[in-house]
Every structure is written in structure tokens, then in C-alpha cells.
CSV table of C-alpha atoms (C1' of nucleotides) in Angstrom, one decimal:
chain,number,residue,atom,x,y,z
A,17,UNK,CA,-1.9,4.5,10.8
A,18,UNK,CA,-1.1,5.5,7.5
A,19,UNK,CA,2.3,4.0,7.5
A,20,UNK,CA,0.9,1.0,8.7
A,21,UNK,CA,-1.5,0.4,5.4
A,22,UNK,CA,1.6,1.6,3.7
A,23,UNK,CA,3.7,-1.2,4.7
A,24,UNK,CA,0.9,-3.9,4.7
A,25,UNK,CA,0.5,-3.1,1.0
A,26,UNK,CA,4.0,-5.1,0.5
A,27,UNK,CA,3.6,-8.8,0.2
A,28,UNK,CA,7.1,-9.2,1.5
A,29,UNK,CA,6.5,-7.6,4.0
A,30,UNK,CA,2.9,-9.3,5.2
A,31,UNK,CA,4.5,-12.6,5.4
A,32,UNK,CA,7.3,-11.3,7.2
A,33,UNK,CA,4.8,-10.2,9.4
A,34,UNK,CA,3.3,-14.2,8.9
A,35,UNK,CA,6.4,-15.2,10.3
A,36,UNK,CA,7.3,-13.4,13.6
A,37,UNK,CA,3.4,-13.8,14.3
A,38,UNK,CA,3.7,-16.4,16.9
A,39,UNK,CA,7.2,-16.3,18.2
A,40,UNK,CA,10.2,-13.9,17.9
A,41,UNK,CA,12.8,-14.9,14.9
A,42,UNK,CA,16.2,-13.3,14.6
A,43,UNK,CA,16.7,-11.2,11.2
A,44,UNK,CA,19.1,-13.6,10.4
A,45,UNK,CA,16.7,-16.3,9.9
A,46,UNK,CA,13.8,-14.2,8.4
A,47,UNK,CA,16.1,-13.6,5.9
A,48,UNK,CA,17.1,-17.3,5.1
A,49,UNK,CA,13.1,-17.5,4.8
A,50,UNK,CA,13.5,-15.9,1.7
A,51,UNK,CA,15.5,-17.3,-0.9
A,52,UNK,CA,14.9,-14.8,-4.0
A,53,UNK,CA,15.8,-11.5,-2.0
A,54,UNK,CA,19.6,-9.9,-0.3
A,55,UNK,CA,19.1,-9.9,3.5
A,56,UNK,CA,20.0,-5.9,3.4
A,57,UNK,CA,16.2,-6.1,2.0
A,58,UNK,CA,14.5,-7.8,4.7
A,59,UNK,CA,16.5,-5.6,7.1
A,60,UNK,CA,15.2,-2.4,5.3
A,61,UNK,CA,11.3,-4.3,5.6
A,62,UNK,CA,11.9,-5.2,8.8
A,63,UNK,CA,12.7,-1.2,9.5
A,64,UNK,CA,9.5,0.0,7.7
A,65,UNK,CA,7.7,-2.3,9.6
A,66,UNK,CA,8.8,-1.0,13.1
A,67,UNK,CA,8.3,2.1,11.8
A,68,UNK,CA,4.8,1.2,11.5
A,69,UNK,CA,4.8,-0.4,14.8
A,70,UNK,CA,3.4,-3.7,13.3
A,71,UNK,CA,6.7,-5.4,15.1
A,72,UNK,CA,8.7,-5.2,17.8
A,73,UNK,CA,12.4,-5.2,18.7
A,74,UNK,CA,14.5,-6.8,21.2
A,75,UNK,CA,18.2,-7.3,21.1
A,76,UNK,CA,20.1,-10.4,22.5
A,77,UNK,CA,23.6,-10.2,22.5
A,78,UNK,CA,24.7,-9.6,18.7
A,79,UNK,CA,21.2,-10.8,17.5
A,80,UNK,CA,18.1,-9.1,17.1
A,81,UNK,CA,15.1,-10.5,17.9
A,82,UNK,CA,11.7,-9.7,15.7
A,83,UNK,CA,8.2,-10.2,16.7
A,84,UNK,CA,4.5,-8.6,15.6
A,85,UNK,CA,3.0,-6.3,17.1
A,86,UNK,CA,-0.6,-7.9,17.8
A,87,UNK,CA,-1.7,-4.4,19.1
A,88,UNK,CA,-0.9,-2.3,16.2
A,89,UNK,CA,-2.7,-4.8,14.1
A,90,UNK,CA,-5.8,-4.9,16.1
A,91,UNK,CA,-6.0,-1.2,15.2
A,92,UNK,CA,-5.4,-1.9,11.4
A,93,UNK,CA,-8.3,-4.0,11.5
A,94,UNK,CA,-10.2,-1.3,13.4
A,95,UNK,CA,-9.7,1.5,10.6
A,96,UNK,CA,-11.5,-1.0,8.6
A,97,UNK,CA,-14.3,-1.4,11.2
A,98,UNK,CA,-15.0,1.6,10.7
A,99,UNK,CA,-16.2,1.4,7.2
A,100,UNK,CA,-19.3,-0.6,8.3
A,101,UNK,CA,-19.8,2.3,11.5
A,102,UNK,CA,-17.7,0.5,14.1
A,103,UNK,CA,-20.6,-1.3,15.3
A,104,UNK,CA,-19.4,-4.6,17.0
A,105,UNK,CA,-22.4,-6.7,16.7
A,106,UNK,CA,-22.6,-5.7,12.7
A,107,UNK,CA,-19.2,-6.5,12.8
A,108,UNK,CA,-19.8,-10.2,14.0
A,109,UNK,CA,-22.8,-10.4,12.0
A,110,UNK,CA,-20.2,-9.7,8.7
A,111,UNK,CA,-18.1,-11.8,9.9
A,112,UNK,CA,-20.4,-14.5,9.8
A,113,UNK,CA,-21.6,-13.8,6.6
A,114,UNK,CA,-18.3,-14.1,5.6
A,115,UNK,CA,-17.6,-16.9,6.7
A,116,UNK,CA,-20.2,-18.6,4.2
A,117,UNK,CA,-18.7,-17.3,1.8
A,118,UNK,CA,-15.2,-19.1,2.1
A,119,UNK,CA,-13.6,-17.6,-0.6
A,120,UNK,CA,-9.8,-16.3,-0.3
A,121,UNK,CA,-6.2,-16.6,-2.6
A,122,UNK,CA,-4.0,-14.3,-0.9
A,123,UNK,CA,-3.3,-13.9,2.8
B,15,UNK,CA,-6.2,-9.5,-2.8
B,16,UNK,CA,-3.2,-8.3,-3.4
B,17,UNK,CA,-4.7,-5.6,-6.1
B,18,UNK,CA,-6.8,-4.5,-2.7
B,19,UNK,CA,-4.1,-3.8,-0.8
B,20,UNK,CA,-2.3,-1.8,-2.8
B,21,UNK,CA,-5.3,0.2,-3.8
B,22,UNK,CA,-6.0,0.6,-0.1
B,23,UNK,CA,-2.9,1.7,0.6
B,24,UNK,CA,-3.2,5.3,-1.0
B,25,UNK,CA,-5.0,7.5,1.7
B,26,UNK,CA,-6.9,9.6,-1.1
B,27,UNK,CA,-8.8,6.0,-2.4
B,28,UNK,CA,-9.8,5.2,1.2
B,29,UNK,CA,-11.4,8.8,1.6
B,30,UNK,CA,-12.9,7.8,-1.7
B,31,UNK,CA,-14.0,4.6,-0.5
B,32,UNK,CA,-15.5,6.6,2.0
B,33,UNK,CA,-17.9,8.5,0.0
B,34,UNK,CA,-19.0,6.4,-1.9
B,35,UNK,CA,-19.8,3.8,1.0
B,36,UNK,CA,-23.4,4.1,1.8
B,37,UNK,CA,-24.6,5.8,-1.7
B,38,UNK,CA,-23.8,5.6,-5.1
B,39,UNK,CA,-22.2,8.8,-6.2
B,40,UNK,CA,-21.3,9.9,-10.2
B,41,UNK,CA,-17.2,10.1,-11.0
B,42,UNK,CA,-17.8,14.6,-11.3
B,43,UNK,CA,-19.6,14.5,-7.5
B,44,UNK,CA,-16.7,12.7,-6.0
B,45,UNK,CA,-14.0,14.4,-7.5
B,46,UNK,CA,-15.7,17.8,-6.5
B,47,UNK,CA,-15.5,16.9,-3.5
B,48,UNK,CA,-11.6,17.1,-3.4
B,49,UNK,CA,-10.5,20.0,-4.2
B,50,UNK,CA,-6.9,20.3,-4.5
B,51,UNK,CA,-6.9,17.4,-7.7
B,52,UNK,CA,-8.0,17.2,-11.1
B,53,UNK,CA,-11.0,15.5,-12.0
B,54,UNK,CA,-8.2,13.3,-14.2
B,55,UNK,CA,-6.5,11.8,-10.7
B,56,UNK,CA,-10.1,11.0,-9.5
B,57,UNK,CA,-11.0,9.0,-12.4
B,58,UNK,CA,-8.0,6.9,-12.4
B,59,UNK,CA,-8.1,6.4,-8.8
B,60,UNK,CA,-11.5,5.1,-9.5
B,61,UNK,CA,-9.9,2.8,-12.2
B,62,UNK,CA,-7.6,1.4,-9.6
B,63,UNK,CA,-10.3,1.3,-7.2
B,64,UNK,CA,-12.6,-0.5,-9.8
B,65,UNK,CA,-9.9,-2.9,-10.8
B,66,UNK,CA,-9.3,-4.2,-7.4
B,67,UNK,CA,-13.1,-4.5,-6.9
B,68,UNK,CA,-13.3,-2.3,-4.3
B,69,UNK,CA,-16.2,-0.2,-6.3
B,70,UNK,CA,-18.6,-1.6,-8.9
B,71,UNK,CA,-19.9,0.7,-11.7
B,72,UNK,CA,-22.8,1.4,-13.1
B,73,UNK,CA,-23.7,3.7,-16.3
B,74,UNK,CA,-27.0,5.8,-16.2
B,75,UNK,CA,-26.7,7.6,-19.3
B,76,UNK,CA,-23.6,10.2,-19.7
B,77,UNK,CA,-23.0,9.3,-15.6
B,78,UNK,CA,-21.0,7.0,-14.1
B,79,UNK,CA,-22.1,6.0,-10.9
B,80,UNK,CA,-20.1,4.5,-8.3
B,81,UNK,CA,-20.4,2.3,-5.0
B,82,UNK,CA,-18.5,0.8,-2.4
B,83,UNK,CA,-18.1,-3.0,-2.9
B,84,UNK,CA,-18.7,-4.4,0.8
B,85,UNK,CA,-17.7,-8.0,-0.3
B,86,UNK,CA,-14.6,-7.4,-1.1
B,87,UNK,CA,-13.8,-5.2,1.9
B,88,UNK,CA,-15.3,-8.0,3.8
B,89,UNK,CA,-12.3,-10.3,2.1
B,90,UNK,CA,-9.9,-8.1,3.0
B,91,UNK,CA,-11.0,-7.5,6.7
B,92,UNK,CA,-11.2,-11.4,6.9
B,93,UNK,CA,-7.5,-11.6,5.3
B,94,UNK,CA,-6.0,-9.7,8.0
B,95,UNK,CA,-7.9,-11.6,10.6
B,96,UNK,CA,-6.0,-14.4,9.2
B,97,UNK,CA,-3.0,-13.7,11.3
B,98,UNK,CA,-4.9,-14.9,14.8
B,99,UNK,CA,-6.0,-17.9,13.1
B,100,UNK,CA,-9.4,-17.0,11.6
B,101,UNK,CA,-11.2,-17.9,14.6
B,102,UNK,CA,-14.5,-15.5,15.0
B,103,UNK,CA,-14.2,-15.7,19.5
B,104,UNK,CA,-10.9,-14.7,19.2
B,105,UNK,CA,-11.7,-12.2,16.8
B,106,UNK,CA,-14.3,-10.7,19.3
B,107,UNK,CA,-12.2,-10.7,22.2
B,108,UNK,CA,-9.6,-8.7,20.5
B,109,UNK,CA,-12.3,-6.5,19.6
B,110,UNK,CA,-13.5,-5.4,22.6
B,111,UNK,CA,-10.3,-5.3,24.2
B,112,UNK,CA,-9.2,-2.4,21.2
B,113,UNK,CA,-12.3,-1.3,22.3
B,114,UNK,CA,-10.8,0.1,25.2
B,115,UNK,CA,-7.7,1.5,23.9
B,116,UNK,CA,-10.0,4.1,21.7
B,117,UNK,CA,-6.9,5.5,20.2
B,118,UNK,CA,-6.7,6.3,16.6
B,119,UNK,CA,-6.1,8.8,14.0
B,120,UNK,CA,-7.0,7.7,10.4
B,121,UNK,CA,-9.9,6.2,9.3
C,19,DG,C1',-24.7,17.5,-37.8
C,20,DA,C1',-22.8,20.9,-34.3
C,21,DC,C1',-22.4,21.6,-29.5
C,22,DT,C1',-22.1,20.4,-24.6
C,23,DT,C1',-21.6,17.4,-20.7
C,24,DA,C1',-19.4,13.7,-18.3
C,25,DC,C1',-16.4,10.8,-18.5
C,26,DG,C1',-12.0,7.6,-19.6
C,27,DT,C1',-7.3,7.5,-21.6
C,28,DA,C1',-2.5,8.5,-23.3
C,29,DA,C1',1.6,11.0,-22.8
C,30,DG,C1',4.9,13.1,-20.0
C,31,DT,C1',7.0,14.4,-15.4
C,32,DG,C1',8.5,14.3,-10.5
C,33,DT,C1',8.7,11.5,-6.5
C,34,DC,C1',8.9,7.4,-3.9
C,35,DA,C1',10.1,2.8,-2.9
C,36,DA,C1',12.3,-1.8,-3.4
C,37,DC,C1',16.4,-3.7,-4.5
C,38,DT,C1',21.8,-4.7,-4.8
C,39,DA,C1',26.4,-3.8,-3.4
C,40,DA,C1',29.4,-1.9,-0.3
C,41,DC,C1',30.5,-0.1,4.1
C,42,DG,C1',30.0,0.8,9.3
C,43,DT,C1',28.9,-1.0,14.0
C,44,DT,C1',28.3,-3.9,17.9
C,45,DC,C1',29.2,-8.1,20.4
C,46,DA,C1',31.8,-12.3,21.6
C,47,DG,C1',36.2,-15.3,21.5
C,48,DG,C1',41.1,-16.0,21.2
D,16,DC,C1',44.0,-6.0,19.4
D,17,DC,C1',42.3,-8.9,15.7
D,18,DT,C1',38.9,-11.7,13.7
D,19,DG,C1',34.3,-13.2,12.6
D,20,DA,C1',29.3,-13.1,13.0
D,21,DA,C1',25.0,-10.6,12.9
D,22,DC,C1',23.2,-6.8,12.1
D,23,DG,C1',21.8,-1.8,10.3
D,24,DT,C1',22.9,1.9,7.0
D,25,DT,C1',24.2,4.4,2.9
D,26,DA,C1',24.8,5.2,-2.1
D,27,DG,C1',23.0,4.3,-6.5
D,28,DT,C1',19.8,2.2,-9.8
D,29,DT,C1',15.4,0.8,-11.6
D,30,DG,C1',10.5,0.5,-11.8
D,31,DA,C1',6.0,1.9,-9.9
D,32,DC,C1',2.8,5.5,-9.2
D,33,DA,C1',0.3,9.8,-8.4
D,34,DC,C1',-0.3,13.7,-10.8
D,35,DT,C1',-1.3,17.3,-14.8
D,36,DT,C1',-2.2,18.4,-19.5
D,37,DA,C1',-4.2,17.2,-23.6
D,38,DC,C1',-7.0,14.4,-26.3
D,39,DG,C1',-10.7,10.8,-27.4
D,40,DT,C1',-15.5,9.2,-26.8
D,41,DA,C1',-20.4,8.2,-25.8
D,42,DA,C1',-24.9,10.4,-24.6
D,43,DG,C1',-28.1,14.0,-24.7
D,44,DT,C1',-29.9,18.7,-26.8
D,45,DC,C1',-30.9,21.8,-30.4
DNA sequence: GACTTACGTAAGTGTCAACTAACGTTCAGG
DNA sequence: CCTGAACGTTAGTTGACACTTACGTAAGTC
């Protein structure tokens, strides 16, 4: 779990995730994603974040296919539950607060 | 948000986070209550801590108390909830479903 | 004013991490 | 077997960062 808020704190590597959210991408074109960066570096993310378990891997022919880990995530989200106690109806109940709020730069 | 992620990335400011979550606590209380760091590491965790709003301050004569900033944590939950689309039932769903996994190791 | 308490801050050090460049590996086609 | 594509991996460098030690500072006491 650690290594998971370890590799979240990366931008790079949070819209990495961002990308391989909804459907599997091959590393090949992650890395064409990102103009200002060596593909070597995406593959070493893309490593840290299997590491983490935040994605997946499955290989097709020469390519390998990348795609997040909705599971792992859920359990991100959880360590943070448990700052308000874990409760899941305070949980909804900040969540709604929240969303009065409305107020966000970074994803 | 990015400032937040980074500061929550460091194991030693969640467990900070965590003491100072329901109470206020002075800068000397928390960093007694780690005992294999200087009082020095504290106080700059707290800097880093206080500069991505995670804690607010407030002076009481020679003391420095500190607290938790749930807004901000709220911002940060509600950014990683970002990656299923923001939507509060899906949000729930996923909830309880973790809720039957129960596995997990850091807080 | 001298002293103590409760802090932050600056300087210096060791470690880790993100990056580039170069190399190794696997798979498919001719 | 040779080539080329799509990868991971291994140096090697640079910058960030967590830490300790030493110092500076504001508030209270005498």
C-alpha cells in the first residue's frame, strides 16, 4: 500500500494511470502520449506502477498490453477512508459535502 | 493538489496526519511521539504538511498547535475518485464491494 | 536584561528516484 | 539465419528529499 501512494505521488505516472483507465493501451502508444519524455521512461513508470499493482499486464504477441488496476485503487481510496473512521455513510455524507464545494485544478 | 500528493506520499506525514486528525496537538507532543527522529524532521514535515494544506496552524503563545485540514483531504479523496468518473452511486458500489475484500495493511 | 521553553530555519550529508543513452530480448516475416 | 519492431533493463547522471546538527527567534519567567 505504501508503494502504491509512492507511485501516485508522480504526475506522470497518474495520468498514465488516466490513460489505461478504460481500455488496455500498448506501451508503445502510452509513450507517443507523451511528447516531452524517452519511452525507456514510461516503461520504467509503467514498472513502478505494476509494482504497485495499480495496472495490469498482458502480452500479445510482441506487444504488451497495459490496463489499471480498478481494485488496487479501490483500496487507495480506502486508506484514505479511514481518516474519517471508515464509516460508509460519513463517507457519502463527505462526499456530498464535497460535492458543493466544486473546487479542483489537478486530477 | 499536486503539493498533497507528494506530502502524502511520505508514510511518516500520514502517521502525522493521523495524530493530529481529531485534536489539535503542539509541534513538541507530536514529535514526542516518534521516537526514533529529531524534533528538527518533525517540524519540517509539518512545514511540508502545512504547505500542502493538509494541517492549519495556530499559535497559542510559545506553542504551535496543529490540526488536520479535512477539506483538503476531502479534495484529494474526491481527486482519486475522479478516475470512475466522479459519479457518487458508483462511488458507493465500489465501496461496498471493497467492503468485502477487508484486506489491507497501511493506513 | 538574563534565562528557559518551544519552536522554525540554514547548512551539510546520504539516499532515492526520474531521466537519457545504450544494450539485451522476444516475436514475426522473408 | 537475418532483419526489424516492440519492449524491458542496465549504467550513469542529476535533482529532490529526509535527516541531523547547529543556530536564530519569539514568548514567558524571574
Amino acid at each position: 500500500m505504501d508503494t502504491a501512494f509512492r507511485a501516485l505521488a508522480e504526475p506522470r505516472r497518474r495520468e498514465i494511470l488516466k490513460h489505461v483507465w478504460s481500455y488496455e493501451l500498448p506501451a508503445s502508444e502510452i509513450a507517443a502520449r507523451f511528447g516531452d519524455v524517452t519511452r525507456s521512461a514510461i516503461s520504467q513508470h509503467l514498472g513502478v506502477l505494476r509494482d504497485a499493482e495499480l495496472i495490469t499486464e498482458r502480452r500479445e504477441g510482441v506487444r504488451r498490453l497495459y490496463r489499471a488496476n480498478h481494485h488496487q485503487m479501490e483500496l487507495v481510496r480506502r486508506s484514505l477512508e479511514e481518516y474519517w473512521g471508515g464509516s460508509l455513510d460519513r463517507l457519502r455524507s463527505l462526499a456530498e459535502s464535497a460535492e458543493r464545494e466544486k473546487g479542483n485544478s489537478d486530477g
